[in-house]
Amino acid sequence: MYNVPIIYTFVFLLHLPLSRCADFDSLSWNTFSSNGLGLPSFIQTMTVNDVTLFYYDSNMRSTPPYPEWVKNTAAEPHWEEAIADIYVDRVILSVALQTAILEFNRTGTFSEKNVYQTYGHCDLYPDGTIKASLTHAFNGNDFISLDIDNKRIIASVPQALKYKRIREDDIIYHESLVSFYKKYCFDRLRVFLKHAPQLSIKNAPEVRVFQRQRAGSNILICHVTGFYPKAVQVKWFGADFQLLDDEINDVLPNGDSTFQTRRSLIIPEKGTEDQLYTCVVYHSSLREGNITVTWDKEEIPFKLPVWILLGCMFMLTVVGLVTRYFYKTNATREQDDY
Ligand SMILES: *[C@@H]1O[C@H](CO)[C@@H](O)[C@H](O)[C@H]1NC(C)=O
Ligand SMILES: *[C@@H]1O[C@H](CO)[C@@H](O)[C@H](O)[C@H]1NC(C)=O
């Protein structure tokens, strides 16, 4: 569990992109370049709809393995380009991180910790709308972003002006980046959606209901886990209750491409003996349309791990990456095959 302090160190330096909480298709890249954190100097993931298609870090001996599903399909050239771009992005991020460190005068101290992050994505909505963006952040704050329509780099802070010029002066790379986010990214997303088998797998949720005391209140929690895709609806039925509003829509990744969420409600101390409280979960994997669990007072409560309380977006961007990194490191120690 030695990855926990790293996660905490990380969160202070982290820029948190919005996670995909609505029902649209999204292809995204998360890239990290850091120093002083004991992490690989470069980490990149490519994700479609919250499913990681590849993970790469600079401690790995080779690029991600070539999956069966891309062979001899329209996905093959897209995959090859995505892998080739890893090397380009390594150089790009290394220059960006060094430039930011210098411009912010964060030099000298050996123990200095810095994180440079990029988040790029393109989204396809059911009504045909398309959206794309690319942002860079340094130590958790916006650094630059790509203005796709005007083909410009926008510097978010004065310290980014130098790096903006470096990027815009590289005309060939800049043009190709703009056209990627204008069009090519969406082609790639459509092709991956069509061919990647892991994107059409659905996992049904497991549902359990238990009781907890919190701040003098009786709280019923409906805990829903192990589902994919992410879109889910959880509802409580029964009279005399009040939902805990702050917990709605908090869908967190489990780190294995499935998700979890919960919905809590406050129930009165007295008079609950005859009252039935029922949690109903709607998910696209369920042929019956829902899972219905009625609270059984006998069930032994269990404690939720503390990390469940951390935010949806933080978990999405960091825990997936970091646990994956440690998992990969351990896995490669034991066996060379992936
Ligand atoms: C960095 O140092 C230079 C020279 O000492 C100074 O002009 C500049 O304002 C500093 N920048 C920041 C962001 O502190
Ligand atoms: C849950 O599904 C069952 C079986 O399809 C259906 O009869 C029931 O009305 C559904 N419950 C709710 C609350 O939607």
CSV table of C-alpha atoms and ligand atoms in Angstrom, one decimal:
chain,number,residue,atom,x,y,z
A,1,MET,CA,0.0,0.0,0.0
A,2,TYR,CA,3.0,2.2,-0.5
A,3,ASN,CA,1.3,4.0,-3.4
A,4,VAL,CA,-1.1,5.9,-1.1
A,5,PRO,CA,1.4,8.6,0.0
A,6,ILE,CA,2.2,9.1,-3.7
A,7,ILE,CA,-1.5,9.6,-4.5
A,8,TYR,CA,-1.7,12.2,-1.7
A,9,THR,CA,1.4,14.0,-2.9
A,10,PHE,CA,0.0,13.9,-6.4
A,11,VAL,CA,-3.3,15.4,-5.7
A,12,PHE,CA,-1.9,18.8,-4.7
A,13,LEU,CA,-0.1,19.0,-8.0
A,14,LEU,CA,-2.9,17.7,-10.1
A,15,HIS,CA,-5.1,19.3,-12.6
A,16,LEU,CA,-8.5,17.5,-12.7
A,17,PRO,CA,-10.2,17.2,-16.0
A,18,LEU,CA,-13.9,16.7,-16.1
A,19,SER,CA,-14.8,13.1,-16.2
A,20,ARG,CA,-17.3,11.6,-18.6
A,21,CYS,CA,-20.5,11.6,-16.6
A,22,ALA,CA,-23.0,11.9,-19.4
A,23,ASP,CA,-24.0,9.4,-22.1
A,24,PHE,CA,-21.6,10.2,-25.0
A,25,ASP,CA,-18.6,8.5,-26.6
A,26,SER,CA,-15.2,9.8,-25.8
A,27,LEU,CA,-11.7,9.1,-26.8
A,28,SER,CA,-9.1,10.7,-24.5
A,29,TRP,CA,-5.4,10.8,-23.6
A,30,ASN,CA,-4.0,11.5,-20.2
A,31,THR,CA,-0.3,12.2,-20.1
A,32,PHE,CA,1.9,13.0,-17.1
A,33,SER,CA,5.5,14.1,-16.9
A,34,SER,CA,6.9,14.6,-13.5
A,35,ASN,CA,10.0,14.9,-11.4
A,36,GLY,CA,10.6,14.3,-7.7
A,37,LEU,CA,7.6,12.1,-7.3
A,38,GLY,CA,9.2,8.7,-7.7
A,39,LEU,CA,7.0,8.0,-10.7
A,40,PRO,CA,8.1,7.2,-14.2
A,41,SER,CA,9.1,10.4,-15.9
A,42,PHE,CA,6.4,9.9,-18.6
A,43,ILE,CA,3.0,8.1,-18.3
A,44,GLN,CA,0.4,8.0,-21.0
A,45,THR,CA,-3.0,6.3,-21.2
A,46,MET,CA,-5.5,6.2,-24.1
A,47,THR,CA,-9.0,5.7,-23.0
A,48,VAL,CA,-12.4,5.2,-24.8
A,49,ASN,CA,-15.5,5.6,-22.6
A,50,ASP,CA,-13.5,5.1,-19.4
A,51,VAL,CA,-12.0,1.9,-20.6
A,52,THR,CA,-8.2,2.1,-20.9
A,53,LEU,CA,-7.0,0.9,-24.3
A,54,PHE,CA,-3.4,1.3,-23.5
A,55,TYR,CA,-1.1,2.3,-20.7
A,56,TYR,CA,2.5,3.2,-21.2
A,57,ASP,CA,5.2,4.5,-18.9
A,58,SER,CA,8.8,5.3,-19.4
A,59,ASN,CA,9.9,2.4,-17.2
A,60,MET,CA,8.4,-0.1,-19.5
A,61,ARG,CA,10.7,-1.9,-21.9
A,62,SER,CA,8.5,-1.7,-24.9
A,63,THR,CA,5.4,0.0,-26.1
A,64,PRO,CA,1.9,-1.5,-25.3
A,65,PRO,CA,1.3,-4.9,-26.9
A,66,TYR,CA,-0.6,-5.0,-30.2
A,67,PRO,CA,-4.1,-6.3,-29.4
A,68,GLU,CA,-5.8,-9.0,-31.5
A,69,TRP,CA,-8.7,-6.8,-32.3
A,70,VAL,CA,-6.8,-4.2,-34.3
A,71,LYS,CA,-5.2,-6.7,-36.6
A,72,ASN,CA,-6.4,-6.4,-40.3
A,73,THR,CA,-9.1,-3.9,-39.4
A,74,ALA,CA,-9.5,-0.2,-40.0
A,75,ALA,CA,-8.3,0.2,-36.4
A,76,GLU,CA,-4.8,-0.9,-37.3
A,77,PRO,CA,-3.4,2.3,-38.8
A,78,HIS,CA,-5.0,4.3,-35.9
A,79,TRP,CA,-3.4,2.0,-33.3
A,80,GLU,CA,0.0,2.3,-35.0
A,81,GLU,CA,-0.2,6.0,-35.1
A,82,ALA,CA,-1.3,6.2,-31.4
A,83,ILE,CA,1.8,4.1,-30.5
A,84,ALA,CA,4.1,6.2,-32.7
A,85,ASP,CA,2.8,9.3,-31.0
A,86,ILE,CA,4.0,8.1,-27.6
A,87,TYR,CA,7.5,8.9,-28.7
A,88,VAL,CA,6.5,12.3,-30.0
A,89,ASP,CA,4.6,13.1,-26.8
A,90,ARG,CA,7.6,12.1,-24.7
A,91,VAL,CA,9.7,14.7,-26.3
A,92,ILE,CA,6.9,17.3,-26.3
A,93,LEU,CA,6.2,16.8,-22.6
A,94,SER,CA,9.9,16.8,-21.6
A,95,VAL,CA,10.3,20.2,-23.3
A,96,ALA,CA,7.1,21.5,-21.8
A,97,LEU,CA,8.0,20.4,-18.3
A,98,GLN,CA,11.5,21.9,-18.5
A,99,THR,CA,10.1,25.2,-19.9
A,100,ALA,CA,7.5,25.4,-17.2
A,101,ILE,CA,10.1,24.7,-14.5
A,102,LEU,CA,12.4,27.4,-15.8
A,103,GLU,CA,9.6,30.0,-16.3
A,104,PHE,CA,8.3,29.5,-12.8
A,105,ASN,CA,11.8,29.5,-11.4
A,106,ARG,CA,11.2,26.2,-9.8
A,107,THR,CA,14.9,25.2,-10.1
A,108,GLY,CA,17.6,24.3,-7.7
A,109,THR,CA,16.1,22.3,-4.9
A,110,PHE,CA,16.7,18.6,-5.4
A,111,SER,CA,13.4,17.6,-3.7
A,112,GLU,CA,11.3,19.9,-5.8
A,113,LYS,CA,8.2,18.1,-7.1
A,114,ASN,CA,6.6,19.1,-10.4
A,115,VAL,CA,3.9,17.6,-12.6
A,116,TYR,CA,3.1,18.4,-16.1
A,117,GLN,CA,-0.1,17.0,-17.4
A,118,THR,CA,-1.9,17.0,-20.7
A,119,TYR,CA,-5.5,16.0,-21.3
A,120,GLY,CA,-6.9,15.8,-24.8
A,121,HIS,CA,-10.2,14.3,-25.8
A,122,CYS,CA,-12.8,14.2,-28.5
A,123,ASP,CA,-16.5,13.4,-27.8
A,124,LEU,CA,-19.3,12.2,-30.0
A,125,TYR,CA,-22.8,12.9,-28.9
A,126,PRO,CA,-25.9,10.8,-29.9
A,127,ASP,CA,-27.3,13.9,-31.8
A,128,GLY,CA,-24.2,14.2,-33.9
A,129,THR,CA,-22.6,17.0,-32.0
A,130,ILE,CA,-18.8,16.8,-31.7
A,131,LYS,CA,-16.5,18.4,-29.1
A,132,ALA,CA,-12.8,18.3,-28.6
A,133,SER,CA,-10.2,20.0,-26.5
A,134,LEU,CA,-6.6,19.8,-25.4
A,135,THR,CA,-5.3,21.4,-22.2
A,136,HIS,CA,-1.9,21.3,-20.5
A,137,ALA,CA,-1.5,22.0,-16.8
A,138,PHE,CA,1.6,22.6,-14.7
A,139,ASN,CA,1.4,21.7,-11.0
A,140,GLY,CA,-2.4,21.6,-11.1
A,141,ASN,CA,-3.0,24.9,-12.8
A,142,ASP,CA,-3.9,25.6,-16.4
A,143,PHE,CA,-0.8,26.3,-18.5
A,144,ILE,CA,-1.9,26.3,-22.1
A,145,SER,CA,-4.8,25.1,-24.2
A,146,LEU,CA,-5.4,24.6,-27.9
A,147,ASP,CA,-7.9,26.9,-29.6
A,148,ILE,CA,-8.9,24.5,-32.3
A,149,ASP,CA,-11.1,26.9,-34.3
A,150,ASN,CA,-8.5,29.7,-34.4
A,151,LYS,CA,-5.5,27.4,-34.7
A,152,ARG,CA,-3.9,29.1,-31.7
A,153,ILE,CA,-2.3,28.1,-28.5
A,154,ILE,CA,-3.7,30.0,-25.6
A,155,ALA,CA,-1.3,30.8,-22.7
A,156,SER,CA,-3.3,30.6,-19.5
A,157,VAL,CA,-0.5,32.3,-17.4
A,158,PRO,CA,2.3,34.7,-18.4
A,159,GLN,CA,4.8,32.0,-17.7
A,160,ALA,CA,3.4,30.0,-20.5
A,161,LEU,CA,4.0,32.6,-23.2
A,162,LYS,CA,7.4,31.2,-24.0
A,163,TYR,CA,6.1,27.7,-24.4
A,164,LYS,CA,3.2,29.0,-26.5
A,165,ARG,CA,5.7,30.5,-29.0
A,166,ILE,CA,7.7,27.3,-29.1
A,167,ARG,CA,4.6,25.4,-30.0
A,168,GLU,CA,3.3,27.8,-32.6
A,169,ASP,CA,6.7,28.1,-34.2
A,170,ASP,CA,6.7,24.4,-34.9
A,171,ILE,CA,4.2,24.9,-37.8
A,172,ILE,CA,4.1,21.4,-39.1
A,173,TYR,CA,3.4,19.8,-35.8
A,174,HIS,CA,1.0,22.5,-34.8
A,175,GLU,CA,-1.1,22.1,-38.0
A,176,SER,CA,-1.2,18.4,-37.6
A,177,LEU,CA,-2.3,18.7,-34.0
A,178,VAL,CA,-5.2,21.1,-35.0
A,179,SER,CA,-6.4,18.8,-37.7
A,180,PHE,CA,-6.2,15.9,-35.4
A,181,TYR,CA,-8.6,17.5,-32.9
A,182,LYS,CA,-10.8,18.9,-35.7
A,183,LYS,CA,-11.4,15.6,-37.5
A,184,TYR,CA,-9.0,12.7,-37.2
A,185,CYS,CA,-9.7,12.1,-33.5
A,186,PHE,CA,-13.4,11.5,-34.3
A,187,ASP,CA,-12.5,9.0,-37.1
A,188,ARG,CA,-10.3,7.2,-34.6
A,189,LEU,CA,-13.0,7.1,-32.0
A,190,ARG,CA,-15.6,5.7,-34.5
A,191,VAL,CA,-13.2,3.0,-35.6
A,192,PHE,CA,-12.3,2.0,-32.1
A,193,LEU,CA,-15.9,1.9,-31.0
A,194,LYS,CA,-16.6,-0.4,-33.9
A,195,HIS,CA,-13.7,-2.8,-33.4
A,196,ALA,CA,-12.7,-2.9,-29.7
A,197,PRO,CA,-14.6,-5.7,-28.2
A,198,GLN,CA,-14.1,-4.5,-24.6
A,199,LEU,CA,-16.2,-1.5,-25.4
A,200,SER,CA,-19.3,-3.5,-26.0
A,201,ILE,CA,-19.1,-5.7,-22.9
A,202,LYS,CA,-21.6,-4.8,-20.2
A,203,ASN,CA,-21.2,-5.7,-16.6
A,204,ALA,CA,-24.3,-5.9,-14.3
A,205,PRO,CA,-24.1,-4.1,-11.0
A,206,GLU,CA,-24.1,-5.8,-7.6
A,207,VAL,CA,-26.3,-4.0,-5.1
A,208,ARG,CA,-26.4,-4.1,-1.3
A,209,VAL,CA,-28.1,-2.0,1.3
A,210,PHE,CA,-26.8,-1.3,4.8
A,211,GLN,CA,-27.3,1.1,7.6
A,212,ARG,CA,-24.9,3.5,9.2
A,213,GLN,CA,-25.0,6.2,11.9
A,214,ARG,CA,-23.6,9.5,10.9
A,215,ALA,CA,-23.8,12.8,12.8
A,216,GLY,CA,-26.7,11.4,14.9
A,217,SER,CA,-28.7,10.4,11.9
A,218,ASN,CA,-29.8,7.0,10.8
A,219,ILE,CA,-28.6,6.5,7.2
A,220,LEU,CA,-29.4,3.8,4.7
A,221,ILE,CA,-26.8,3.3,2.0
A,222,CYS,CA,-27.5,1.6,-1.3
A,223,HIS,CA,-24.1,0.6,-2.6
A,224,VAL,CA,-23.9,-0.4,-6.3
A,225,THR,CA,-20.7,-1.7,-7.7
A,226,GLY,CA,-19.0,-3.7,-10.6
A,227,PHE,CA,-21.0,-2.2,-13.4
A,228,TYR,CA,-20.1,-1.0,-16.9
A,229,PRO,CA,-20.9,1.2,-18.7
A,230,LYS,CA,-20.8,4.1,-16.3
A,231,ALA,CA,-24.3,5.5,-16.8
A,232,VAL,CA,-26.5,4.3,-13.9
A,233,GLN,CA,-29.6,5.4,-12.0
A,234,VAL,CA,-30.1,4.6,-8.3
A,235,LYS,CA,-33.4,5.4,-6.6
A,236,TRP,CA,-34.8,4.9,-3.1
A,237,PHE,CA,-38.5,4.1,-2.7
A,238,GLY,CA,-40.4,4.4,0.6
A,239,ALA,CA,-42.2,7.0,2.6
A,240,ASP,CA,-40.7,9.4,5.2
A,241,PHE,CA,-37.3,9.8,3.9
A,242,GLN,CA,-34.9,12.4,2.8
A,243,LEU,CA,-32.1,11.8,0.3
A,244,LEU,CA,-28.6,12.9,1.1
A,245,ASP,CA,-28.2,15.2,-1.8
A,246,ASP,CA,-24.5,15.4,-1.8
A,247,GLU,CA,-24.0,11.8,-2.8
A,248,ILE,CA,-26.0,11.8,-6.0
A,249,ASN,CA,-24.1,11.1,-9.3
A,250,ASP,CA,-20.9,10.2,-7.6
A,251,VAL,CA,-19.8,7.4,-9.9
A,252,LEU,CA,-16.3,6.2,-9.1
A,253,PRO,CA,-14.0,3.8,-11.0
A,254,ASN,CA,-13.1,0.6,-9.4
A,255,GLY,CA,-9.8,0.5,-11.4
A,256,ASP,CA,-10.9,-2.6,-13.4
A,257,SER,CA,-13.0,-0.8,-16.0
A,258,THR,CA,-16.1,-1.2,-13.7
A,259,PHE,CA,-17.7,1.5,-11.6
A,260,GLN,CA,-19.4,2.0,-8.3
A,261,THR,CA,-21.7,4.5,-6.8
A,262,ARG,CA,-24.1,4.7,-3.8
A,263,ARG,CA,-27.1,6.6,-2.8
A,264,SER,CA,-27.9,7.4,0.8
A,265,LEU,CA,-31.0,8.5,2.6
A,266,ILE,CA,-31.7,9.7,6.1
A,267,ILE,CA,-34.4,7.7,7.9
A,268,PRO,CA,-36.3,8.6,11.1
A,269,GLU,CA,-35.0,7.1,14.4
A,270,LYS,CA,-38.5,5.8,15.3
A,271,GLY,CA,-41.4,4.3,13.4
A,272,THR,CA,-39.3,2.5,10.8
A,273,GLU,CA,-40.4,-0.9,11.9
A,274,ASP,CA,-43.2,-1.2,9.5
A,275,GLN,CA,-41.7,0.9,6.8
A,276,LEU,CA,-40.1,-0.8,3.7
A,277,TYR,CA,-37.2,1.0,2.1
A,278,THR,CA,-36.3,-0.2,-1.3
A,279,CYS,CA,-33.4,0.7,-3.5
A,280,VAL,CA,-33.9,0.4,-7.2
A,281,VAL,CA,-31.0,0.3,-9.7
A,282,TYR,CA,-31.4,0.9,-13.4
A,283,HIS,CA,-28.6,-0.1,-15.7
A,284,SER,CA,-28.3,-0.9,-19.4
A,285,SER,CA,-26.8,-4.4,-18.6
A,286,LEU,CA,-30.0,-5.5,-16.9
A,287,ARG,CA,-32.4,-7.4,-19.0
A,288,GLU,CA,-35.1,-7.1,-16.4
A,289,GLY,CA,-34.5,-3.3,-16.4
A,290,ASN,CA,-33.7,-3.0,-12.7
A,291,ILE,CA,-32.4,-4.6,-9.5
A,292,THR,CA,-34.6,-4.0,-6.5
A,293,VAL,CA,-33.2,-4.5,-3.0
A,294,THR,CA,-35.4,-4.0,0.1
A,295,TRP,CA,-33.6,-3.1,3.3
A,296,ASP,CA,-33.2,-6.0,5.6
A,297,LYS,CA,-32.6,-4.7,9.1
A,298,GLU,CA,-30.6,-7.8,10.0
A,299,GLU,CA,-27.8,-7.2,7.6
A,300,ILE,CA,-24.5,-6.5,9.3
A,301,PRO,CA,-23.2,-3.1,8.3
A,302,PHE,CA,-19.7,-2.8,6.9
A,303,LYS,CA,-17.4,0.1,6.7
A,304,LEU,CA,-16.7,1.7,3.4
A,305,PRO,CA,-13.0,2.2,2.7
A,306,VAL,CA,-12.0,5.8,3.1
A,307,TRP,CA,-10.9,6.2,-0.6
A,308,ILE,CA,-14.5,5.7,-1.7
A,309,LEU,CA,-15.1,9.2,-0.3
A,310,LEU,CA,-12.6,10.8,-2.6
A,311,GLY,CA,-14.0,12.6,-5.6
A,312,CYS,CA,-15.1,11.0,-8.8
A,313,MET,CA,-12.7,13.0,-11.0
A,314,PHE,CA,-9.7,12.5,-8.8
A,315,MET,CA,-10.2,8.8,-8.7
A,316,LEU,CA,-10.7,8.7,-12.5
A,317,THR,CA,-7.5,10.4,-13.3
A,318,VAL,CA,-5.1,9.3,-10.6
A,319,VAL,CA,-6.0,6.0,-9.0
A,320,GLY,CA,-6.5,4.3,-12.3
A,321,LEU,CA,-3.1,5.5,-13.4
A,322,VAL,CA,-1.2,5.0,-10.2
A,323,THR,CA,-2.6,1.6,-9.3
A,324,ARG,CA,-2.2,0.5,-12.8
A,325,TYR,CA,1.4,1.6,-12.8
A,326,PHE,CA,2.1,-0.4,-9.6
A,327,TYR,CA,0.2,-3.3,-10.9
A,328,LYS,CA,2.1,-3.3,-14.1
A,329,THR,CA,5.4,-2.9,-12.3
A,330,ASN,CA,4.6,-5.9,-10.1
A,331,ALA,CA,3.3,-7.9,-13.0
A,332,THR,CA,6.3,-7.3,-15.1
A,333,ARG,CA,8.5,-8.4,-12.2
A,334,GLU,CA,6.8,-11.7,-12.1
A,335,GLN,CA,6.3,-12.4,-15.8
A,336,ASP,CA,7.5,-10.8,-19.0
A,337,ASP,CA,4.3,-11.4,-21.0
A,338,TYR,CA,1.4,-9.1,-20.8
B,1,LIG,C1,12.0,34.3,-12.1
B,1,LIG,O1,13.2,34.9,-11.9
B,1,LIG,C2,13.4,36.0,-12.8
B,1,LIG,C3,14.9,36.5,-12.6
B,1,LIG,O2,15.2,36.5,-11.2
B,1,LIG,C4,12.4,37.1,-12.5
B,1,LIG,O3,12.6,38.2,-13.4
B,1,LIG,C5,11.0,36.5,-12.7
B,1,LIG,O4,10.0,37.4,-12.4
B,1,LIG,C6,10.8,35.3,-11.9
B,1,LIG,N1,9.6,34.6,-12.3
B,1,LIG,C7,8.7,34.2,-11.4
B,1,LIG,C8,7.5,33.6,-11.9
B,1,LIG,O5,8.9,34.2,-10.2
B,2,LIG,C1,-38.3,-3.4,-11.8
B,2,LIG,O1,-38.4,-4.4,-12.8
B,2,LIG,C2,-39.5,-5.2,-12.7
B,2,LIG,C3,-39.4,-6.4,-13.7
B,2,LIG,O2,-39.2,-5.9,-15.0
B,2,LIG,C4,-40.8,-4.4,-12.8
B,2,LIG,O3,-41.9,-5.2,-12.7
B,2,LIG,C5,-40.8,-3.3,-11.8
B,2,LIG,O4,-41.9,-2.5,-12.0
B,2,LIG,C6,-39.5,-2.5,-11.9
B,2,LIG,N1,-39.5,-1.6,-10.8
B,2,LIG,C7,-39.3,-0.3,-10.9
B,2,LIG,C8,-39.4,0.5,-9.6
B,2,LIG,O5,-39.1,0.3,-11.9
